[in-house]
Amino acid sequence: MSEAIGAYDLVIRGRRILTTAGIAPREVGIRDGVIVAIEPLGNGLTGAEVIHLADDETLIPGLVDTHVHVNEPGRTEWEGFASATRAAAAGGVTTIIDMPLNSIPPTTSVDGLEQKRVVAKDQAFVDVGFWGGAIPGNKSDLRPLHDEGVFGFKCFLLHSGVDEFPHLDADEMEEDMKELKSFDSLMIVHAEDSHAIDRAPHPGGDHYETFLASRPRGAENKAIAEVIERARWTGARAHILHLSSSDALPMIASAKRDGVNLTVETCPHYLTLMAEEIPDGATAYKCCPPIREASNRELLWKGLQDGTIDCIVSDHSPSTLDLKDLENGDFAVAWGGVSSLQLGLSLIWTEARHRGISLEQVVAWMSEKPAALARLHNKGQLALGYDADFSIFAHDDAFVVDVKKLKHKNPITPYDGRPLSGVVRKTFLRGSEIDFQNPGGKLIRRGNV
């Protein structure tokens, strides 16, 4: 039975609504920013506003991107909360979790977190949460940051790229994991081994293969093995960031079978690009760990399909154009990071459909699974009681990436000129369409979401 006329603030009707039971003809009723009714199409839910989806449109839950470098305050010329969250919304992402480094100060103390919240609060077009940072000497800051609502803690096992966020060695990481275990927090790890990279060839010059040789798979594999064993010994929850080496998949699968509390992400650039096709001097492609060969890419897709890899997030890590060394194209000098926050869904959908992978599966990897990682209990699914965060996605539509039309701050991406399938036509946060003029995002905290 439907309720009285105008019972809902918003009703969306369509033949293709992606619920927890798959894509089906449904009517969705939203009240006070929350999904409160999902009924078969034709039941006649009524609302103050009613949206009818076109036959080529699918209503999908808002994506959750748990790996975004916003860089504000301190390096706001690289990116900022207004530009990053506009780009997120344009790509169907309704929640981001900001990384603790590249901003100054980094989020390694409660004071650093508060400085970030002050600048973010009136600029966010989507919901924004924060990771804390684990660095040498800040063990006593971890519990206060946790109590202030960070979703977990990031550490590096080699130089982070910025001096104000130093890396941990494996023993220090283990000590911090023990601390995090005591209040059930999460350690997220940039897993590349500094000793292996120190012994690898130097990355100088404009040839991508030289850069690739400087960040060997062995460096990733060795560091991931350390994370697995330290998580096994401490019982702490651990998460491997931006997996690029497919060599590590068997040991990750083995650790999961053993009951190690481990999750793993990968990123669109590792799933859509390949080393063999990167032109000389094309530093827009530089990231760490690096984009590897086509054969490696195919094994990462298999790892996703068999559940060894849990989720797909952007690792949007922008910088100013000069830091990409576009003039010389020297991979040793250029800042490492790929800008793709606005494009992730279309990038992955374009590749996935060629492999016969469903849109439901893609959205699970990019929405439900990252939400579960961050324990966001009311995000990531189109279900009763969840926030009314979603986008209208034209799955068969297509476009060509034009870097000048993207909403992130610096006009560079390796995807410029690339044809993609799937267009985000509208994005909604808590039942209101995002208009890119009036920021309506909230700053979210662990446990309060």
XYZ file of C-alpha atoms in Angstrom:
449
model
C 0.000 0.000 0.000
C 1.349 3.404 -0.904
C 0.980 6.241 1.547
C -0.971 9.469 1.229
C -0.449 11.903 -1.652
C 2.812 13.777 -1.345
C 3.971 11.330 1.322
C 7.579 11.600 0.118
C 9.891 14.522 -0.568
C 11.072 12.784 -3.736
C 9.967 9.739 -5.691
C 12.095 8.221 -8.457
C 10.496 5.769 -10.853
C 12.299 3.697 -13.422
C 12.722 0.383 -15.177
C 16.361 0.140 -14.102
C 16.916 0.766 -10.396
C 19.937 -0.948 -8.864
C 18.732 -2.299 -5.523
C 20.391 -4.911 -3.317
C 18.435 -7.496 -5.347
C 19.901 -6.294 -8.641
C 18.527 -4.029 -11.371
C 14.721 -4.059 -11.361
C 11.693 -1.848 -12.176
C 11.072 0.047 -8.970
C 9.796 3.196 -7.303
C 11.959 4.750 -4.606
C 10.547 7.090 -1.939
C 12.846 9.518 -0.104
C 12.019 11.439 3.053
C 14.377 13.721 5.005
C 17.313 12.596 2.855
C 16.816 8.883 3.559
C 15.433 6.044 1.418
C 12.213 5.007 3.187
C 10.341 3.076 0.467
C 11.284 0.781 -2.423
C 8.321 -0.742 -4.223
C 7.543 -2.367 -7.593
C 7.120 0.048 -10.489
C 3.440 0.888 -10.844
C 2.618 1.044 -7.138
C 2.060 4.772 -7.448
C 4.218 6.292 -4.722
C 3.616 10.024 -4.655
C 5.938 12.835 -3.670
C 6.468 16.565 -3.701
C 8.831 15.873 -6.605
C 8.704 12.893 -8.956
C 11.490 11.904 -11.353
C 10.887 9.413 -14.158
C 14.038 7.736 -15.435
C 14.464 7.450 -19.195
C 14.691 3.900 -20.548
C 18.453 4.287 -21.061
C 19.069 5.409 -17.455
C 19.938 3.358 -14.366
C 19.629 4.668 -10.819
C 22.736 3.527 -8.972
C 23.950 4.155 -5.417
C 26.427 6.994 -5.009
C 30.010 5.772 -5.252
C 32.237 5.835 -2.182
C 35.869 6.783 -2.891
C 38.040 6.057 0.133
C 41.304 7.179 -1.495
C 41.389 10.865 -2.455
C 44.193 13.392 -1.942
C 42.489 16.778 -1.578
C 45.718 18.558 -0.442
C 43.983 21.501 1.260
C 45.206 23.362 3.323
C 48.826 23.924 2.396
C 48.883 22.711 -1.202
C 45.528 24.041 -2.352
C 47.033 24.953 -5.731
C 47.281 21.167 -6.329
C 43.622 20.536 -5.441
C 41.050 21.761 -2.912
C 37.793 20.672 -1.315
C 35.594 22.681 -3.709
C 37.261 21.395 -6.896
C 37.730 17.812 -5.678
C 34.150 17.397 -4.460
C 32.723 18.942 -7.636
C 34.756 16.428 -9.663
C 33.546 13.623 -7.402
C 29.897 14.623 -7.825
C 30.268 14.873 -11.610
C 31.523 11.278 -11.584
C 28.713 9.908 -9.425
C 30.824 9.835 -6.238
C 28.836 11.037 -3.205
C 31.306 10.257 -0.387
C 35.075 10.689 -0.324
C 37.606 9.996 2.418
C 40.561 12.347 2.301
C 44.122 11.114 2.680
C 46.222 12.528 5.548
C 49.165 13.752 3.478
C 49.999 16.378 0.863
C 48.100 18.891 2.960
C 50.121 21.057 5.340
C 49.798 20.227 8.150
C 49.197 16.532 7.554
C 46.416 14.789 9.498
C 48.772 13.282 12.065
C 47.342 15.095 15.105
C 43.951 16.327 16.258
C 45.087 19.876 15.521
C 45.916 18.916 11.929
C 42.506 17.281 11.565
C 40.739 20.366 12.912
C 42.604 22.655 10.504
C 41.421 20.477 7.644
C 37.821 20.439 8.853
C 37.746 24.212 9.201
C 38.663 24.739 5.537
C 36.502 21.867 4.241
C 33.225 22.522 5.995
C 31.708 25.182 3.723
C 33.211 23.909 0.456
C 32.101 20.273 0.177
C 29.660 19.273 -2.563
C 29.705 15.634 -1.387
C 30.198 14.072 2.046
C 33.808 14.089 3.237
C 35.523 11.940 5.864
C 39.173 11.829 6.880
C 41.926 9.278 7.371
C 44.531 9.886 10.056
C 48.254 9.383 9.515
C 50.697 7.064 11.324
C 54.249 8.438 11.272
C 57.297 7.957 13.507
C 56.667 9.451 16.933
C 52.905 10.025 16.772
C 51.705 6.810 18.447
C 50.184 8.891 21.256
C 48.109 10.814 18.670
C 46.413 7.732 17.235
C 43.754 7.212 19.906
C 42.800 10.926 20.103
C 42.446 11.047 16.296
C 40.315 7.892 16.411
C 38.119 9.456 19.093
C 37.790 12.539 16.889
C 36.318 10.402 14.111
C 39.038 9.469 11.591
C 38.245 6.237 9.733
C 41.672 4.656 10.192
C 45.349 5.423 9.717
C 47.631 5.543 6.715
C 51.322 4.718 6.783
C 54.063 4.357 4.186
C 56.832 1.774 4.145
C 59.057 4.068 2.057
C 59.455 7.821 1.498
C 55.976 9.275 1.003
C 57.068 11.938 -1.472
C 56.607 14.756 1.064
C 58.980 15.345 3.976
C 56.281 16.279 6.497
C 54.837 12.736 6.325
C 57.781 10.387 7.091
C 57.491 6.634 6.659
C 57.464 3.825 9.207
C 59.705 0.795 9.126
C 57.990 -2.576 9.510
C 58.656 -2.782 13.261
C 57.183 0.678 13.831
C 54.163 -0.286 11.732
C 53.692 -3.376 13.905
C 53.843 -1.269 17.077
C 51.180 1.063 15.701
C 49.071 -1.897 14.564
C 49.083 -3.193 18.153
C 47.861 0.211 19.284
C 45.126 0.296 16.612
C 44.019 -3.229 17.529
C 43.276 -2.006 21.069
C 40.478 0.236 19.744
C 39.634 -1.739 16.582
C 40.901 0.789 14.073
C 42.368 0.079 10.624
C 45.908 0.471 9.241
C 45.979 1.305 5.532
C 49.408 0.852 3.970
C 51.317 2.149 0.978
C 53.180 -1.110 0.506
C 56.449 -0.706 -1.394
C 59.737 -1.743 0.219
C 62.315 1.039 0.443
C 65.342 -1.341 0.406
C 64.169 -3.036 -2.797
C 63.649 0.322 -4.477
C 67.051 1.590 -3.289
C 68.630 -1.347 -5.136
C 66.553 -0.983 -8.307
C 67.803 0.909 -11.391
C 67.622 4.729 -11.271
C 64.474 6.085 -12.948
C 65.942 9.057 -14.893
C 64.808 10.093 -18.368
C 61.680 10.098 -20.485
C 61.397 6.328 -21.195
C 58.553 4.768 -19.223
C 60.246 1.351 -19.161
C 63.181 2.881 -17.219
C 60.776 4.272 -14.634
C 58.932 0.952 -14.428
C 62.207 -0.891 -13.742
C 62.862 1.533 -10.862
C 59.664 0.424 -9.038
C 59.855 -3.367 -9.421
C 57.057 -5.742 -8.479
C 59.405 -7.263 -5.925
C 59.317 -4.036 -3.890
C 55.545 -4.279 -3.663
C 55.531 -8.016 -3.016
C 58.082 -7.739 -0.185
C 56.189 -4.919 1.531
C 52.835 -6.694 1.197
C 54.364 -9.795 2.782
C 55.434 -7.617 5.738
C 51.930 -6.166 6.109
C 50.398 -9.641 6.041
C 52.715 -11.047 8.703
C 52.436 -8.020 11.016
C 48.635 -8.150 10.686
C 48.755 -11.891 11.412
C 50.890 -11.385 14.542
C 48.932 -8.438 15.946
C 45.416 -9.424 14.863
C 44.918 -5.841 13.637
C 42.824 -4.913 10.619
C 45.068 -4.036 7.665
C 44.345 -2.743 4.177
C 46.665 -2.730 1.154
C 46.384 0.497 -0.828
C 46.526 0.728 -4.647
C 47.656 -2.827 -5.474
C 49.508 -2.884 -8.774
C 51.573 -6.103 -8.630
C 49.541 -9.160 -9.588
C 52.388 -11.309 -8.190
C 51.071 -10.541 -4.697
C 47.602 -12.009 -5.347
C 48.394 -15.623 -4.304
C 49.854 -14.577 -0.935
C 46.954 -12.183 -0.337
C 44.468 -14.978 -1.104
C 46.380 -17.333 1.189
C 46.405 -14.778 4.039
C 42.662 -14.247 3.683
C 42.086 -18.022 3.812
C 44.180 -18.113 6.987
C 41.889 -15.543 8.586
C 44.267 -12.577 8.483
C 42.135 -9.444 8.766
C 43.161 -8.077 5.367
C 41.461 -6.099 2.617
C 42.894 -4.862 -0.681
C 42.068 -2.136 -3.193
C 43.184 -1.377 -6.710
C 42.606 1.643 -8.943
C 41.264 2.467 -12.418
C 44.729 3.239 -13.802
C 45.982 -0.282 -13.037
C 42.861 -1.794 -14.611
C 42.612 0.343 -17.759
C 46.149 1.389 -18.729
C 49.230 -0.659 -19.615
C 52.943 0.041 -19.628
C 53.376 -1.022 -23.253
C 51.209 1.879 -24.464
C 52.663 4.740 -22.389
C 54.470 7.197 -24.681
C 57.927 8.573 -23.929
C 57.730 11.632 -21.678
C 54.037 11.112 -20.845
C 54.400 11.949 -17.163
C 50.612 12.227 -16.681
C 50.850 8.414 -16.374
C 53.390 8.449 -13.544
C 52.168 7.020 -10.245
C 53.627 4.871 -7.478
C 53.340 1.939 -7.508
C 53.449 2.136 -11.294
C 51.131 1.098 -14.096
C 52.447 -2.307 -15.182
C 52.169 -4.560 -18.234
C 49.015 -5.795 -19.992
C 49.460 -9.327 -18.622
C 49.605 -7.927 -15.075
C 46.434 -5.914 -15.728
C 44.493 -9.030 -16.757
C 45.494 -10.811 -13.537
C 44.277 -7.846 -11.463
C 40.868 -8.191 -13.141
C 40.880 -11.888 -12.221
C 41.775 -10.943 -8.640
C 38.745 -8.686 -8.493
C 36.438 -11.336 -9.918
C 37.575 -14.037 -7.484
C 37.349 -11.689 -4.484
C 41.065 -11.463 -3.675
C 40.850 -7.703 -4.364
C 37.962 -6.109 -2.501
C 37.344 -2.727 -4.079
C 38.240 -0.097 -6.681
C 39.011 3.498 -5.633
C 40.631 6.381 -7.468
C 43.843 7.305 -5.596
C 43.201 10.743 -7.108
C 46.600 12.351 -6.483
C 46.809 15.617 -8.420
C 49.488 18.280 -8.610
C 50.186 21.480 -10.488
C 51.254 21.149 -14.116
C 54.841 22.278 -13.465
C 55.339 19.428 -10.963
C 54.526 16.958 -13.727
C 57.659 18.204 -15.589
C 55.735 18.381 -18.862
C 58.521 20.361 -20.532
C 61.135 17.605 -20.151
C 58.962 14.562 -19.492
C 61.448 13.173 -16.984
C 59.775 10.379 -15.012
C 62.320 10.730 -12.188
C 61.477 14.401 -11.650
C 57.689 14.416 -12.213
C 55.222 14.191 -9.330
C 53.663 10.727 -9.150
C 49.883 10.710 -9.212
C 46.955 10.148 -11.562
C 43.936 12.462 -11.654
C 40.785 10.440 -12.308
C 38.237 11.234 -9.591
C 35.543 12.297 -12.068
C 36.153 9.427 -14.489
C 36.389 6.262 -12.386
C 32.928 4.824 -12.998
C 33.076 5.309 -16.770
C 36.654 3.985 -16.940
C 35.812 0.790 -15.084
C 32.456 0.282 -16.805
C 34.114 0.678 -20.225
C 36.584 -2.105 -19.414
C 34.173 -4.290 -17.455
C 31.504 -4.554 -20.138
C 34.121 -5.827 -22.620
C 34.801 -8.624 -20.143
C 31.122 -9.464 -19.641
C 31.101 -8.022 -16.108
C 27.773 -6.536 -15.003
C 27.083 -2.969 -13.920
C 25.865 -4.378 -10.577
C 29.321 -5.879 -9.979
C 31.117 -2.669 -10.944
C 28.995 -0.642 -8.534
C 29.587 -3.180 -5.754
C 33.357 -2.774 -6.193
C 33.118 1.045 -6.234
C 30.340 1.703 -3.734
C 29.278 -1.112 -1.424
C 32.782 -2.508 -0.810
C 34.569 0.821 -0.083
C 31.671 1.762 2.230
C 32.180 -1.537 4.073
C 35.927 -0.865 4.327
C 35.259 2.450 6.086
C 32.312 0.979 8.054
C 29.926 3.503 6.534
C 26.715 1.728 7.488
C 24.331 4.051 5.635
C 26.270 4.524 2.386
C 27.060 2.402 -0.644
C 23.710 0.723 -1.323
C 20.292 1.695 -2.552
C 18.378 0.184 0.376
C 15.872 1.117 3.058
C 17.319 3.320 5.780
C 20.336 4.342 3.703
C 21.180 7.911 2.745
C 19.497 8.881 -0.523
C 22.851 9.235 -2.314
C 22.700 8.119 -5.938
C 23.333 9.025 -9.521
C 21.455 8.629 -12.775
C 23.798 6.696 -15.071
C 23.304 6.322 -18.826
C 25.155 3.031 -19.233
C 25.071 2.925 -23.053
C 25.876 6.588 -23.636
C 29.453 7.527 -24.533
C 31.788 10.506 -24.454
C 35.377 11.472 -25.167
C 37.383 12.776 -22.211
C 38.246 16.467 -22.584
C 40.620 17.483 -19.808
C 39.483 21.113 -20.090
C 35.945 20.102 -19.071
C 36.898 18.119 -15.975
C 36.192 19.740 -12.622
C 39.412 18.931 -10.775
C 41.772 21.872 -10.470
C 44.727 21.151 -12.775
C 43.967 20.191 -16.385
C 46.007 17.023 -16.708
C 45.004 13.362 -16.858
C 46.328 10.377 -18.825
C 42.768 9.810 -20.061
C 42.525 13.011 -22.142
C 41.061 12.107 -25.538
C 39.977 8.625 -24.464
C 36.498 7.440 -25.535
C 34.496 6.023 -22.610
C 31.156 4.305 -22.078
C 28.667 5.449 -19.485
C 27.645 9.007 -18.612
C 26.651 10.294 -15.169
C 23.697 12.584 -15.931
C 22.761 13.713 -12.411
C 24.011 13.057 -8.885
C 21.975 13.335 -5.686
C 23.164 13.731 -2.093
C 20.572 12.899 0.572
C 17.788 13.270 -1.982
C 18.862 16.681 -3.355
C 20.367 17.061 -6.807
C 23.927 18.429 -6.644
C 23.947 21.721 -8.571
C 27.714 22.451 -8.375
C 26.918 25.942 -7.035
C 25.698 25.377 -3.469
C 27.869 23.009 -1.420
C 25.615 20.659 0.550
C 28.103 18.003 1.627
C 28.666 17.129 5.279
C 31.875 16.329 7.125
C 31.382 12.807 8.387
C 32.976 11.007 11.340
C 33.591 7.380 12.070
C 30.677 5.968 14.006
C 28.353 8.931 13.387
C 27.549 8.274 9.774
